[in-house]
Coordinates of C-alpha atoms in Angstrom, one line a residue:
X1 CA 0.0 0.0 0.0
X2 CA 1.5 3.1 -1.0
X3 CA -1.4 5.4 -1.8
X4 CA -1.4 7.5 1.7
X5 CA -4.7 8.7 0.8
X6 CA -5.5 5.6 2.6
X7 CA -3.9 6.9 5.9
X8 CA -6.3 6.6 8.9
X9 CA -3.9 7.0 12.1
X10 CA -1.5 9.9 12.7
X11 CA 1.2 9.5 15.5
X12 CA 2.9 12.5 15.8
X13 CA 5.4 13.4 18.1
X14 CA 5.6 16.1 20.9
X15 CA 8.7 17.6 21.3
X16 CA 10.5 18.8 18.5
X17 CA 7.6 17.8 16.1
X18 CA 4.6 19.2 17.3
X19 CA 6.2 21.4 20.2
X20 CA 9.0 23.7 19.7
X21 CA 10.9 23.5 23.0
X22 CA 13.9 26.0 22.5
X23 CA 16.5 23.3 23.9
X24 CA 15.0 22.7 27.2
X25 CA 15.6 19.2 27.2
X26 CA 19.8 19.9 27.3
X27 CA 18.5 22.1 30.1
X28 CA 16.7 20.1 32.1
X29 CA 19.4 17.7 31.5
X30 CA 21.9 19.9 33.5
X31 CA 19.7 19.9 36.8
X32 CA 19.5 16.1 36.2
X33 CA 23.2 16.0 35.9
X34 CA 23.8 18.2 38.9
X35 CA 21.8 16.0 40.9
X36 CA 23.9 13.0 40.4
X37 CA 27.2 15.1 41.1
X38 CA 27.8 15.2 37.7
X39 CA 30.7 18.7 37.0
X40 CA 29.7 20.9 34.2
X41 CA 31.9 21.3 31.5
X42 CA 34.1 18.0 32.7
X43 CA 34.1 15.2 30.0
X44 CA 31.7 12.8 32.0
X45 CA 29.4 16.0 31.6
X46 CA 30.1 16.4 27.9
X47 CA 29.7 12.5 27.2
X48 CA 26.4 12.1 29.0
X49 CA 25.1 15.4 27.0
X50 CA 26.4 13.7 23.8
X51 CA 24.7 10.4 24.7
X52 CA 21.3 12.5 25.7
X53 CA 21.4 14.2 22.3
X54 CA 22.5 11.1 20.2
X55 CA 19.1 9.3 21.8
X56 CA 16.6 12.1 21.4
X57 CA 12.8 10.8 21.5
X58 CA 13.6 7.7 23.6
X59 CA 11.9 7.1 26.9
X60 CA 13.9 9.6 29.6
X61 CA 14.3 7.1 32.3
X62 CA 15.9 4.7 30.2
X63 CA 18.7 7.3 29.1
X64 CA 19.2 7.9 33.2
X65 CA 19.2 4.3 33.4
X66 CA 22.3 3.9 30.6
X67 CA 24.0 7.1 32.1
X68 CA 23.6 6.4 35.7
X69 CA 24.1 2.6 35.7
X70 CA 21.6 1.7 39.4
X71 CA 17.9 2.0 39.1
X72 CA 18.0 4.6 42.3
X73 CA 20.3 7.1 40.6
X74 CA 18.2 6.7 37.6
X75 CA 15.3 7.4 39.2
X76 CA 16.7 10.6 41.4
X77 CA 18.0 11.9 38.3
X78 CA 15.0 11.1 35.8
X79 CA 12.6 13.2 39.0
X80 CA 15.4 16.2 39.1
X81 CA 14.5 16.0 35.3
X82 CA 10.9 16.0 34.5
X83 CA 11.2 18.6 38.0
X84 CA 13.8 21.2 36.5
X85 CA 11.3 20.4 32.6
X86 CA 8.2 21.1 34.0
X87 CA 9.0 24.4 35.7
X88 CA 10.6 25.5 32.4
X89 CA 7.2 24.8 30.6
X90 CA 5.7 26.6 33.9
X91 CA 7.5 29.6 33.0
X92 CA 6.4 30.0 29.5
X93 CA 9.0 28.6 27.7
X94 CA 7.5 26.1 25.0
X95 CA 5.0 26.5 22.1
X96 CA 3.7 25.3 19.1
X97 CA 5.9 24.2 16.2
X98 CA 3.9 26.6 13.4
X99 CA 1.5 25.2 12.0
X100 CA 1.4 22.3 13.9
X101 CA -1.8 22.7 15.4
X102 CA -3.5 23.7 12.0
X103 CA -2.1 20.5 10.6
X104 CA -3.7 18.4 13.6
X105 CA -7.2 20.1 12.5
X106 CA -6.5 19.5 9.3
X107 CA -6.0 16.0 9.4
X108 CA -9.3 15.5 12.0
X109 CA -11.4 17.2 9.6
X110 CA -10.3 14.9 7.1
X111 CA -11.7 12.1 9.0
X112 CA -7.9 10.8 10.4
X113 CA -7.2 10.1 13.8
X114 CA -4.5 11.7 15.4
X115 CA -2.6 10.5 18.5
X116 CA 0.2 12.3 20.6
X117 CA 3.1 10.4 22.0
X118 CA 6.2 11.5 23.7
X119 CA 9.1 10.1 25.5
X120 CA 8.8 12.3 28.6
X121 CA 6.4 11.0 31.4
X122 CA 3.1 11.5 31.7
X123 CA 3.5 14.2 33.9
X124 CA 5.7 16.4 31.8
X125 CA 3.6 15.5 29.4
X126 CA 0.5 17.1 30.7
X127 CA 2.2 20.0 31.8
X128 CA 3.1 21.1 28.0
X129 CA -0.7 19.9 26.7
X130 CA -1.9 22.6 29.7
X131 CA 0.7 25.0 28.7
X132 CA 0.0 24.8 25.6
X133 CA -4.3 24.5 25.6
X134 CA -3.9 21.3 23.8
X135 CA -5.7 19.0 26.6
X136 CA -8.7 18.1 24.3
X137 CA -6.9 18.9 20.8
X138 CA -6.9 15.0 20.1
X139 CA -8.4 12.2 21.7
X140 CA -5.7 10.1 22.6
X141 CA -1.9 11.0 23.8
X142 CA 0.9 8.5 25.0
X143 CA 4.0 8.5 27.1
X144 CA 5.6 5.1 27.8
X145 CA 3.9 4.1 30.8
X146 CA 0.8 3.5 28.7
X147 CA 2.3 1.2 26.6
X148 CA 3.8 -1.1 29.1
X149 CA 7.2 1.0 30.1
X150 CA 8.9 0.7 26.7
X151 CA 9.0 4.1 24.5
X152 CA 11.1 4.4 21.5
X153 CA 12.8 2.8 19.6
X154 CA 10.4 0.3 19.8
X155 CA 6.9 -0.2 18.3
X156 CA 5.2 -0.1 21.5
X157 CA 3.5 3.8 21.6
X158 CA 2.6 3.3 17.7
X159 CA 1.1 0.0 18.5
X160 CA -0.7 1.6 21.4
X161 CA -2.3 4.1 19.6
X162 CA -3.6 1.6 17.1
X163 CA -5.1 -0.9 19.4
X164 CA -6.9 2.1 21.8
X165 CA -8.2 4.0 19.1
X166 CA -9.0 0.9 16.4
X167 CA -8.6 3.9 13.8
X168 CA -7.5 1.5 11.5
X169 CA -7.6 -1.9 9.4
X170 CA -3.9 -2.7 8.8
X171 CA -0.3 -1.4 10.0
X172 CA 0.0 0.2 6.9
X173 CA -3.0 2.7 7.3
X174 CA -0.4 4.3 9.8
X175 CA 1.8 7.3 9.5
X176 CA 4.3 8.1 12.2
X177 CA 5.8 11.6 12.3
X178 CA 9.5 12.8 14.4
X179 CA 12.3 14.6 14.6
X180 CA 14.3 12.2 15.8
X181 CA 16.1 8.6 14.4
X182 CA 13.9 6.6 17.2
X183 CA 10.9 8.1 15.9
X184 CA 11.6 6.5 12.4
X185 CA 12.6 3.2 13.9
X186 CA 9.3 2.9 15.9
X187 CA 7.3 3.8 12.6
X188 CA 8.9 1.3 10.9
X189 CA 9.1 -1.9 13.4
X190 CA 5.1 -0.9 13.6
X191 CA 5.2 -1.4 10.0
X192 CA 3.5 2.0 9.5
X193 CA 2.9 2.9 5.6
X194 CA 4.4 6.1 6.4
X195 CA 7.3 7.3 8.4
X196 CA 8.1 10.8 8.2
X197 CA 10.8 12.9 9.3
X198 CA 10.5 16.6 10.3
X199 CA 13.5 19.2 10.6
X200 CA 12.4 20.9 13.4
X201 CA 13.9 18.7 16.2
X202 CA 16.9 17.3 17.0
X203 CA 18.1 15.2 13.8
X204 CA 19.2 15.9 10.1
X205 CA 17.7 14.5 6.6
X206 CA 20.7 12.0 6.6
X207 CA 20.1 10.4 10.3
X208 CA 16.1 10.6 9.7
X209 CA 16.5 8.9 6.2
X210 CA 19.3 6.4 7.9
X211 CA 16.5 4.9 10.5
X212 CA 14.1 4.4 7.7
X213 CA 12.0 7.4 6.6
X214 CA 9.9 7.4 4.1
X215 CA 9.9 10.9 3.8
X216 CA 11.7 14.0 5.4
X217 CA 9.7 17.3 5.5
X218 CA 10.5 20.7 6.4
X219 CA 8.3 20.7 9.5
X220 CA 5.0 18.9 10.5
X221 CA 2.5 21.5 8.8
X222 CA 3.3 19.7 5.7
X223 CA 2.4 16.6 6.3
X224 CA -1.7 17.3 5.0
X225 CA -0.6 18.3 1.7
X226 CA 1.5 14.5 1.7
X227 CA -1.8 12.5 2.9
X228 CA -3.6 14.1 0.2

């Protein structure tokens, strides 16, 4: 199937896709860090910021988990995190990708479904739909604790969105839109019909097309005129 008029479920990214965020990830990041003792501007500081960027749109606590080795410092510094995010997002400091929320309508009107995931936990996540006025923009969103624990790479968010909103038939009636390379991997282990790439976020055309997208656009608000 390659005619994406056919398209009946949209999972679209938050941050970076959706959500312009200015950054605040490498800044929450740094209260994270500073939690676990961690020096700014030593090298264990600049690998660990390396390693944060280089996994963009994966579930936070497992990054803590790979940085931090032991499931406590993990947790401390995955709390100092979403703590140090959400009163960033408190203070104003993240909005809508343009055009992003125009595209969302878009593709409702159109009779599509259209589902929000992210790789933040469901409190973060809440904080930027209320920062933002999005609480009732779609009818579903996602973190990784609603689909079992695992977030990107893997399948599981997609494959959530499918089963709770039975929006579609077949895998391939699915479109999955990031800005990251774990976005396009999750698209395609779902076996989406469409995995798209957006240059707002945090990777290039080259990683995006790399980890399997079908497309690479300049930001989400294009993505109507691609299901049309």
């Amino acid at each position: 199937m390659t005619n994406h008029q056919q398209t009946r479920l949209v999972v679209l990214d938050m941050a970076g896709t959706t959500v312009a965020d200015g950054g605040l990830v490498e800044r929450a990041f740094a209260a994270a860090a500073a939690e676990l003792g961690v020096e700014p501007g030593s090298p264990d500081h600049a690998d660990k910021l390396a390693y944060v960027r280089a996994t963009m749109g994966e579930s936070k606590i497992s990054v803590f988990r790979h940085l931090f080795g032991d499931e406590e410092r993990a947790q401390r510094a995955n709390a100092a995190f979403e703590k140090a995010y959400g009163e960033l997002v408190d203070g104003g400091l993240v909005a809508p990708v343009r055009g992003a929320r125009e595209a969302i309508e878009e593709l409702q009107a159109g009779g599509r479904t259209v589902v929000l995931t992210t790789g933040f936990a469901r409190v973060t996540q809440d904080a930027i739909l209320d920062a933002l006025g999005w609480q009732d923009l779609v009818p579903l969103t996602l973190c990784p604790a609603d689909a079992g624990g695992r977030g990107r790479p893997y399948p599981d968010m997609v494959l959530t969105a499918l089963l709770r909103t039975a929006a579609a038939e077949d895998v391939r009636e699915l479109a999955v839109v990031g800005d990251t390379s774990y976005d396009m991997l999750s698209g395609v282990r779902a076996g989406a019909g469409l995995v798209a790439g957006v240059l707002t976020g945090a990777h290039d055309a080259d990683a995006l097309r790399a980890a399997g997208a079908t497309h690479v656009l300049g930001s989400v608000a294009e993505l109507p005129g691609v299901l049309t």
